[in-house]
Amino acid sequence: MNTSDNAASHGSEFSKADTEFLNRAISLARAARDRGDHPFGALLLAPDGTIVEAMNTVNTEHDPTGHAETNLVRLSAKKLDAVALAGSTLYTSTEPCAMCTGAIYWAGIGRVVYALSEKDLASIVTEQSGVPTLDLPCREVLAHGGSRVTVTGPVPLPEATEVHLGFWH
């Protein structure tokens, strides 16, 4: 299936506010790194202006599923109903992995905006905790779903790359 089919859109509309929220997600990634977690951060903006934020907790919580986006989905689903989630935008410092994309899809979140692409991340990180990275772009995962999720990204922000430099060995 073509990744630009109706299940996942390339979402070319991008605003100054989107840049501000991506910069906040990158700040959350930096905070996660500073406390010893993988450098990923995400936030969700609901239609009523509610903002929910999350960081990666893989190391501090000893949870391999503790990615910023899965943590954000869990927190957001507790605070927002399905209609609010469908109208929300999830901003993330780095393109969501397949696991996180699945969580975003199942939560019914309507839009995703990301800075650093999975391919660019893979050029920085060859292995995470001894496990090779999973080369599966979020658009490809979403193309196999029946619900539409608009995807905007990658958005070229140097800070999104910089937060990873020197972290991965």
N, CA and C of each residue as an Amber inpcrd file, in Angstrom:
protein
   507
   0.8400000  -1.1710000   0.0000000   0.0000000   0.0000000   0.0000000
   0.8870000   1.2360000   0.0000000   0.5510000   2.2110000  -0.7840000
   1.2910000   3.4590000  -0.8570000   1.1350000   4.2180000   0.4480000
   2.2160000   4.7410000   0.9950000   2.1510000   5.4230000   2.2830000
   1.4540000   6.7690000   2.2080000   1.1160000   7.2360000   1.0160000
   0.3830000   8.4970000   0.9300000  -1.1080000   8.2530000   0.7140000
  -1.5560000   7.0280000   0.8470000  -2.9820000   6.7360000   0.7430000
  -3.7490000   7.4280000   1.8560000  -5.0780000   7.2860000   1.8580000
  -5.9020000   8.0720000   2.7620000  -5.7160000   7.7570000   4.2420000
  -5.0800000   6.6910000   4.6030000  -4.8900000   6.3800000   6.0230000
  -3.8310000   7.2690000   6.6640000  -2.8800000   7.7250000   5.8940000
  -1.8430000   8.6110000   6.4220000  -1.5420000   9.6890000   5.4030000
  -1.6770000  10.9110000   5.8020000  -1.4700000  12.0300000   4.9080000
  -0.1100000  12.6510000   5.1690000   0.4680000  13.2850000   4.1570000
   1.7530000  13.9530000   4.3360000   1.5890000  15.2790000   5.0600000
   0.4030000  15.8100000   5.1440000   0.1090000  16.9770000   5.9580000
   1.0670000  18.1290000   5.7620000   0.9600000  18.8210000   4.6450000
   1.9160000  19.8790000   4.3340000   1.6470000  21.1700000   5.0940000
   0.4850000  21.3310000   5.7100000   0.1990000  22.5590000   6.4410000
   0.9920000  22.5790000   7.7340000   1.7210000  23.6860000   7.9150000
   2.5970000  23.8200000   9.0700000   2.5870000  25.2790000   9.4820000
   2.5120000  25.5350000  10.7810000   2.3940000  26.9140000  11.2630000
   3.5320000  27.2740000  12.2200000   3.6210000  28.5580000  12.5360000
   4.6040000  29.0310000  13.5170000   4.3380000  28.3890000  14.8800000
   3.0610000  28.2220000  15.2260000   2.7080000  27.5640000  16.4900000
   3.2270000  26.1290000  16.5010000   3.1720000  25.4400000  15.3650000
   3.7080000  24.0780000  15.2890000   5.1900000  24.0700000  15.6590000
   5.9370000  25.0530000  15.1750000   7.3660000  25.1350000  15.5020000
   7.5680000  25.3260000  16.9980000   6.7470000  26.1770000  17.6080000
   6.8670000  26.4120000  19.0540000   6.6070000  25.1330000  19.8480000
   5.5840000  24.3630000  19.4470000   5.2800000  23.1210000  20.1620000
   6.3610000  22.0650000  19.9130000   6.9170000  22.0240000  18.7100000
   8.0260000  21.0980000  18.4560000   9.2350000  21.4690000  19.3010000
   9.5070000  22.7570000  19.4220000  10.6230000  23.1820000  20.2710000
  10.3980000  22.7730000  21.7200000   9.1540000  22.8180000  22.1870000
   8.8560000  22.3640000  23.5410000   9.1000000  20.8540000  23.6560000
   8.6910000  20.0960000  22.6430000   8.9290000  18.6440000  22.6560000
  10.4280000  18.3480000  22.7030000  11.2200000  19.1270000  21.9850000
  12.6730000  18.9450000  22.0030000  13.2270000  19.2950000  23.3880000
  12.6650000  20.3210000  24.0330000  13.0700000  20.6590000  25.4070000
  12.7710000  19.5110000  26.3600000  11.6260000  18.8620000  26.1670000
  11.2870000  17.6940000  26.9840000  12.2700000  16.5590000  26.7220000
  12.6880000  16.3930000  25.4660000  13.6830000  15.3720000  25.1290000
  14.9980000  15.6580000  25.8440000  15.3810000  16.9270000  25.8960000
  16.6090000  17.3170000  26.5800000  16.4930000  17.0170000  28.0840000
  15.3290000  17.2970000  28.6560000  15.1120000  17.0170000  30.0810000
  15.1690000  15.5130000  30.3480000  14.6150000  14.7130000  29.4470000
  14.6850000  13.2560000  29.5980000  16.1400000  12.8090000  29.5700000
  16.8960000  13.3400000  28.6370000  18.3170000  12.9970000  28.5420000
  19.0560000  13.4010000  29.8150000  18.7770000  14.6000000  30.2960000
  19.4610000  15.1010000  31.4890000  19.2210000  14.2190000  32.7130000
  18.0910000  13.5370000  32.7660000  17.8220000  12.6780000  33.9240000
  18.2000000  11.2180000  33.6650000  18.8010000  10.9450000  32.4960000
  19.3100000   9.6110000  32.2110000  18.4470000   8.7480000  31.3140000
  17.4000000   9.3280000  30.7580000  16.5510000   8.5820000  29.8210000
  16.9530000   8.8840000  28.3820000  16.3970000   8.1200000  27.4630000
  16.6350000   8.3680000  26.0500000  16.0570000   9.7430000  25.6940000
  16.7220000  10.4820000  24.8040000  16.3260000  11.8620000  24.5150000
  15.1220000  11.9950000  23.5750000  13.9550000  11.7350000  24.1330000
  12.7080000  11.8810000  23.3710000  11.6770000  12.5800000  24.2450000
  10.9390000  13.5030000  23.6440000   9.8770000  14.2050000  24.3440000
   8.6990000  14.4270000  23.4190000   7.5120000  14.5370000  24.0000000
   6.3040000  14.7250000  23.1990000   5.2640000  15.4880000  24.0000000
   4.3840000  16.1500000  23.2880000   3.2470000  16.7980000  23.9380000
   2.0390000  16.7040000  23.0350000   0.8780000  16.8090000  23.6610000
  -0.3800000  16.7510000  22.9360000  -1.1320000  18.0440000  23.1950000
  -1.6170000  18.6550000  22.1270000  -2.4280000  19.8590000  22.2060000
  -3.8560000  19.4930000  21.8180000  -4.7720000  19.6100000  22.7750000
  -6.1810000  19.3060000  22.5290000  -6.8860000  20.5280000  21.9520000
  -8.0410000  20.3310000  21.3190000  -8.7640000  21.4450000  20.7120000
  -9.1330000  22.5620000  21.6940000  -9.3290000  22.2350000  22.9600000
  -9.7000000  23.2540000  23.9530000  -8.4810000  23.9540000  24.5540000
  -7.2850000  23.6410000  24.0460000  -6.0670000  24.2640000  24.5410000
  -5.3520000  23.4800000  25.6250000  -5.9520000  22.3830000  26.0810000
  -5.2900000  21.5270000  27.0710000  -3.9980000  20.9870000  26.4740000
  -2.9310000  21.0370000  27.2660000  -1.6370000  20.4910000  26.8410000
  -1.2370000  19.4030000  27.8250000  -0.8550000  18.2600000  27.2860000
  -0.3480000  17.1430000  28.0870000   1.0760000  16.8890000  27.5980000
   2.0170000  16.7190000  28.5220000   3.4150000  16.5090000  28.1670000
   3.9330000  15.1880000  28.7220000   4.9100000  14.6220000  28.0110000
   5.5330000  13.3810000  28.4790000   6.9520000  13.2780000  27.9400000
   7.7480000  12.5130000  28.6710000   9.1260000  12.2400000  28.2760000
   9.3560000  10.7350000  28.2570000  10.4470000  10.3600000  27.6620000
  10.8720000   8.9750000  27.6690000  11.2150000   8.5630000  29.1000000
  10.8180000   7.3310000  29.4780000  11.1150000   6.7980000  30.8110000
  11.7020000   5.3880000  30.7420000  12.2910000   5.0500000  29.6060000
  12.8180000   3.6900000  29.4170000  13.8160000   3.3160000  30.5050000
  14.7510000   4.1930000  30.7950000  15.7910000   3.8670000  31.7840000
  15.3190000   4.0760000  33.2160000  14.6960000   5.2150000  33.5030000
  14.3230000   5.5080000  34.8860000  13.1990000   4.6220000  35.4040000
  12.3340000   4.1560000  34.5250000  11.2360000   3.2730000  34.9370000
  11.5200000   1.8050000  34.5930000  12.6530000   1.5460000  33.9760000
  13.0180000   0.1810000  33.5700000  11.8940000  -0.4460000  32.7380000
  11.4140000   0.3280000  31.7530000  10.2730000  -0.0790000  30.9290000
  10.5940000   0.1580000  29.4590000  10.8310000  -0.9020000  28.6940000
  11.1690000  -0.7210000  27.2810000  10.0410000  -0.0830000  26.4620000
   8.8250000  -0.0550000  26.9940000   7.7220000   0.6020000  26.2880000
   7.5240000   2.0400000  26.7430000   8.4040000   2.5410000  27.5880000
   8.2650000   3.8840000  28.1420000   8.7430000   4.9880000  27.2150000
   8.3810000   4.8850000  25.9570000   8.7240000   5.9360000  25.0000000
   7.8680000   7.1720000  25.2830000   8.3540000   8.3360000  24.8820000
   7.6350000   9.5850000  25.1480000   6.2090000   9.5350000  24.6120000
   6.0350000   9.0190000  23.4040000   4.6970000   9.0110000  22.7950000
   3.7560000   8.0150000  23.4690000   4.2480000   6.8370000  23.8480000
   3.3530000   5.8910000  24.5230000   2.9860000   6.4230000  25.9050000
   3.9330000   7.0340000  26.5840000   3.6220000   7.6640000  27.8710000
   2.5910000   8.7710000  27.6800000   2.7480000   9.5450000  26.6220000
   1.8200000  10.6370000  26.3390000   0.4200000  10.1100000  26.0110000
   0.3410000   9.0440000  25.2480000  -0.9640000   8.4540000  24.9270000
  -1.6600000   8.0060000  26.2080000  -0.9360000   7.3440000  27.0890000
  -1.5350000   6.8860000  28.3560000  -2.0660000   8.0640000  29.1740000
  -1.2520000   9.1080000  29.3200000  -1.6660000  10.2820000  30.0910000
  -2.8490000  11.0000000  29.4330000  -2.7920000  11.1690000  28.1240000
  -3.8360000  11.8940000  27.3990000  -5.1680000  11.1610000  27.4360000
  -5.1340000   9.8400000  27.3120000  -6.3700000   9.0580000  27.3200000
  -7.0740000   9.1180000  28.6670000  -6.3220000   9.3840000  29.7280000
  -6.9310000   9.5280000  31.0550000  -7.5890000  10.8850000  31.2320000
  -7.1370000  11.8910000  30.4670000  -7.6240000  13.2580000  30.6330000
  -8.6340000  13.6890000  29.5820000  -8.6080000  13.0620000  28.4010000
  -9.4180000  13.5200000  27.2740000 -10.3030000  12.4070000  26.7370000
 -11.4710000  12.7860000  26.2380000 -12.3430000  11.7740000  25.6320000
 -11.9550000  11.5560000  24.1670000 -12.6300000  10.6090000  23.5270000
 -12.2890000  10.2190000  22.1590000 -12.4320000  11.3760000  21.1690000
 -13.4400000  12.2160000  21.3490000 -13.6370000  13.3520000  20.4370000
 -12.4740000  14.3310000  20.5700000 -12.0630000  14.6130000  21.8000000
 -10.9330000  15.5240000  22.0180000  -9.6470000  14.9390000  21.4430000
  -9.4220000  13.6560000  21.6410000  -8.2140000  13.0220000  21.1020000
  -8.1980000  13.1050000  19.5770000  -9.3340000  12.8830000  18.9540000
  -9.4120000  12.9250000  17.4880000  -9.0780000  14.3140000  16.9460000
  -9.3790000  15.3500000  17.7100000  -9.0930000  16.7070000  17.2850000
  -7.7530000  17.2310000  17.7550000  -6.9700000  16.3920000  18.4000000
  -5.6940000  16.8060000  18.9830000  -4.5310000  16.6250000  18.0200000
  -3.4660000  17.3630000  18.3220000  -2.1990000  17.2140000  17.5990000
  -1.1430000  16.7500000  18.5830000  -0.4260000  15.7050000  18.2160000
   0.6850000  15.1950000  19.0020000   1.9700000  15.7100000  18.3590000
   2.7600000  16.4290000  19.1400000   4.0570000  16.9470000  18.6920000
   5.1440000  16.1090000  19.3350000   6.1260000  15.7000000  18.5310000
   7.1810000  14.8710000  19.0720000   8.5340000  15.2520000  18.4840000
   9.5500000  15.1460000  19.3230000  10.8940000  15.5460000  18.9210000
  11.4350000  14.7000000  17.7850000  10.9930000  13.4630000  17.7070000
  11.4930000  12.5070000  16.7220000  10.3230000  11.6880000  16.1870000
  10.3910000  11.2930000  14.9480000   9.3250000  10.4960000  14.3290000
   8.9840000   9.2990000  15.2120000   7.6960000   9.0720000  15.4660000
   7.3040000   7.9370000  16.3110000   7.7050000   6.5960000  15.7030000
   8.1800000   5.6990000  16.5620000   8.5080000   4.3410000  16.1230000
   7.2080000   3.5780000  15.8420000   7.3310000   2.3590000  15.3750000
   6.1540000   1.5530000  15.0500000   5.2610000   1.3300000  16.2710000
   5.8680000   1.0640000  17.4320000   5.0810000   0.8470000  18.6490000
   4.3030000   2.1040000  19.0150000   4.9880000   3.2350000  19.0080000
   4.3340000   4.4960000  19.3730000   3.2780000   4.8910000  18.3500000
   3.5660000   4.6560000  17.0860000   2.5840000   4.9570000  16.0430000
   1.3300000   4.1290000  16.2390000   1.4980000   2.8680000  16.6080000
   0.3360000   2.0280000  16.9040000  -0.4690000   2.5860000  18.0600000
   0.1990000   3.0280000  19.1050000  -0.4980000   3.6130000  20.2590000
  -1.2460000   4.8850000  19.8550000  -0.6070000   5.7190000  19.0430000
  -1.2390000   6.9520000  18.5560000  -2.4810000   6.6010000  17.7410000
  -2.3460000   5.6230000  16.8680000  -3.4700000   5.1840000  16.0340000
  -4.6240000   4.6790000  16.8990000  -4.3310000   3.7870000  17.8400000
  -5.3900000   3.1960000  18.6640000  -6.0320000   4.2110000  19.5880000
  -5.2970000   5.2640000  19.9430000  -5.8760000   6.3320000  20.7660000
  -6.7890000   7.2340000  19.9520000  -6.6660000   7.1730000  18.6280000
  -7.5120000   7.9900000  17.7660000  -7.0420000   9.4350000  17.6360000
  -5.7830000   9.6890000  17.9080000  -5.2330000  11.0450000  17.7770000
  -5.1980000  11.4090000  16.2950000  -5.6740000  12.6110000  15.9800000
  -5.8850000  12.9830000  14.5860000  -4.6990000  13.5050000  13.8110000
  -3.6930000  14.0200000  14.4990000  -2.5680000  14.6270000  13.7790000
  -1.2800000  14.4160000  14.5620000  -0.1930000  14.1750000  13.8240000
   1.1400000  14.0130000  14.3910000   2.0780000  14.9620000  13.6510000
   2.8940000  15.6850000  14.4190000   3.9280000  16.5550000  13.8550000
   5.2410000  16.1570000  14.5090000   6.2650000  15.8850000  13.6990000
   7.5460000  15.4850000  14.2670000   8.7020000  16.2450000  13.6260000
   9.7980000  16.3390000  14.3640000  10.9850000  17.0460000  13.8890000
  11.9420000  16.0700000  13.1920000  12.7470000  15.3510000  13.9450000
  13.7710000  14.4640000  13.3860000  13.1300000  13.2110000  12.7970000
  13.5280000  12.8490000  11.5800000  12.9720000  11.6440000  10.9510000
  13.6020000  10.3840000  11.5160000  12.8860000   9.2900000  11.3640000
  13.3800000   7.9750000  11.7950000  14.6640000   7.6450000  11.0590000
  14.7400000   7.9520000   9.7750000  15.9450000   7.6590000   8.9880000
  17.1440000   8.4510000   9.5110000  16.9160000   9.7360000   9.8410000
  18.0180000  10.5370000  10.3790000  18.4220000  10.0470000  11.7690000
  17.4580000   9.6290000  12.5660000  17.7790000   9.0570000  13.8760000
  18.6120000   7.7900000  13.6980000  18.2270000   6.9440000  12.7530000
  18.9440000   5.6840000  12.5270000  20.3980000   5.9330000  12.1310000
  20.6710000   7.0770000  11.4930000  22.0570000   7.3800000  11.1290000
  22.8750000   7.7610000  12.3600000  22.1990000   8.1590000  13.4430000
  22.8720000   8.5100000  14.6970000  22.9450000   7.2960000  15.6180000
  21.8590000   6.5080000  15.6660000  21.7280000   5.3670000  16.5740000
  21.7090000   4.0930000  15.7580000  22.7320000   3.2740000  15.8930000
  22.7150000   2.0040000  15.1740000  22.0730000   0.9110000  16.0080000
  22.2260000   1.0100000  17.3400000  21.6150000   0.0360000  18.2300000
  21.1630000   0.7170000  19.5080000  20.0150000   0.3060000  20.0130000
  19.5210000   0.7840000  21.3010000  19.5760000  -0.3790000  22.2730000
  20.3980000  -0.2600000  23.2870000  20.5600000  -1.3200000  24.2890000
  20.8270000  -2.6670000  23.6350000  21.6530000  -2.6560000  22.5780000
  22.0050000  -3.8950000  21.9110000  20.9910000  -4.3750000  20.8930000
  19.8850000  -3.6430000  20.7290000  18.8460000  -4.0340000  19.7750000
  18.9100000  -3.0880000  18.5800000  19.0580000  -3.6160000  17.3630000
  19.0750000  -2.7440000  16.1930000  17.7690000  -1.9460000  16.0900000
  17.8520000  -0.7330000  15.5430000  16.6600000   0.0920000  15.3900000
  15.6890000  -0.5640000  14.4080000  14.4230000  -0.2150000  14.5230000
  13.3710000  -0.7460000  13.6640000  13.0990000   0.2730000  12.5730000
  13.4440000  -0.0490000  11.3440000  13.3090000   0.8640000  10.2130000
  11.9000000   0.7530000   9.6250000  10.9640000   1.4900000  10.2280000
   9.5790000   1.4440000   9.7770000   8.9430000   2.8180000  10.0100000
   8.9240000   3.6640000   8.9850000   8.3890000   5.0160000   9.1410000
   6.9270000   5.0260000   9.5910000   6.5570000   6.0480000  10.3540000
   5.1970000   6.1150000  10.8930000   4.1460000   6.1740000   9.7950000
   4.4310000   6.8360000   8.6900000   3.4540000   6.8920000   7.5910000
   3.1440000   5.5000000   7.0410000   4.1700000   4.6600000   7.0130000
   3.9600000   3.2990000   6.5070000   3.0650000   2.5110000   7.4610000
   3.2870000   2.6430000   8.7570000   2.4330000   1.9680000   9.7340000
   0.9920000   2.4660000   9.5880000   0.8190000   3.7830000   9.5420000
  -0.5210000   4.3710000   9.4760000  -1.2430000   4.0770000   8.1640000
  -0.4880000   3.8280000   7.1100000  -1.0940000   3.5200000   5.8160000
  -1.8850000   2.2170000   5.8490000  -1.6350000   1.3980000   6.8570000
  -2.3240000   0.1160000   6.9660000  -3.5280000   0.1600000   7.8900000
  -3.8530000   1.3410000   8.3840000  -5.0110000   1.4920000   9.2550000
  -6.2040000   2.0200000   8.4740000  -7.3600000   1.9200000   9.0650000
  -8.5740000   2.3880000   8.4150000  -8.9450000   3.8140000   8.7630000
  -8.3260000   4.3740000   9.8010000  -8.6190000   5.7410000  10.2140000
  -7.5270000   6.6710000   9.7140000  -7.9240000   7.8850000   9.4100000
  -6.9760000   8.8690000   8.8940000  -6.2340000   9.5580000  10.0440000
  -4.9200000   9.6160000   9.9300000  -4.0690000  10.3760000  10.8310000
  -3.2060000  11.2660000   9.9390000  -3.2890000  12.5640000  10.1320000
  -2.4750000  13.4920000   9.3460000  -1.0820000  13.5450000   9.9500000
  -0.0720000  13.4020000   9.1090000   1.3090000  13.4120000   9.5650000
   2.0490000  14.5660000   8.8940000   2.7010000  15.3800000   9.6970000
   3.5340000  16.4740000   9.2010000   4.9400000  16.2520000   9.7150000
   5.8820000  16.1690000   8.8200000   7.2630000  15.9790000   9.1980000
   8.0120000  15.1910000   8.1520000   9.2930000  15.1940000   8.2210000
  10.1010000  15.8250000   9.2570000  10.1650000  17.3450000   9.0910000
  10.2960000  18.0060000  10.2220000  10.4730000  19.4540000  10.2500000
  11.9300000  19.6900000  10.6260000  12.7050000  20.3060000   9.7500000
  14.1430000  20.4400000   9.9880000  14.4810000  21.4510000  11.0840000
  14.6470000  20.9430000  12.2900000  15.0670000  21.7600000  13.4260000
  16.3780000  21.1780000  13.9370000  17.4760000  21.9190000  13.8360000
  18.7880000  21.3890000  14.2510000  18.7990000  20.8700000  15.6850000
  18.0210000  21.4820000  16.5720000  17.9920000  21.0660000  17.9730000
  17.5120000  19.6190000  18.1230000  16.6600000  19.1760000  17.1990000
  16.1360000  17.8060000  17.2600000  17.2480000  16.7840000  17.0370000
  18.2200000  17.1280000  16.2310000  19.3890000  16.2630000  16.0290000
  20.3700000  16.4200000  17.1810000  20.6060000  17.6710000  17.5780000
  21.6080000  17.9630000  18.6040000  21.3420000  17.2420000  19.9220000
  20.0740000  17.0690000  20.2930000  19.7480000  16.4360000  21.5750000
  20.2200000  14.9750000  21.6170000  20.4180000  14.3600000  20.4450000
  20.8630000  12.9610000  20.3790000  22.3810000  12.8150000  20.3300000
  23.0660000  13.8660000  19.8780000  24.5180000  13.7560000  19.6510000
  25.2530000  13.4630000  20.9540000  26.0990000  12.4410000  20.9150000
  26.8870000  12.0580000  22.0690000  26.1550000  11.1950000  23.0860000
  24.8620000  10.9700000  22.8800000  24.1080000  10.1440000  23.8270000
  24.2480000   8.6560000  23.5150000  24.1410000   8.3160000  22.2530000
  24.1180000   6.9050000  21.8260000  25.5290000   6.4160000  21.5760000
  25.8040000   5.1960000  22.0260000  27.1620000   4.6420000  21.8370000
  27.0790000   3.3800000  21.0160000
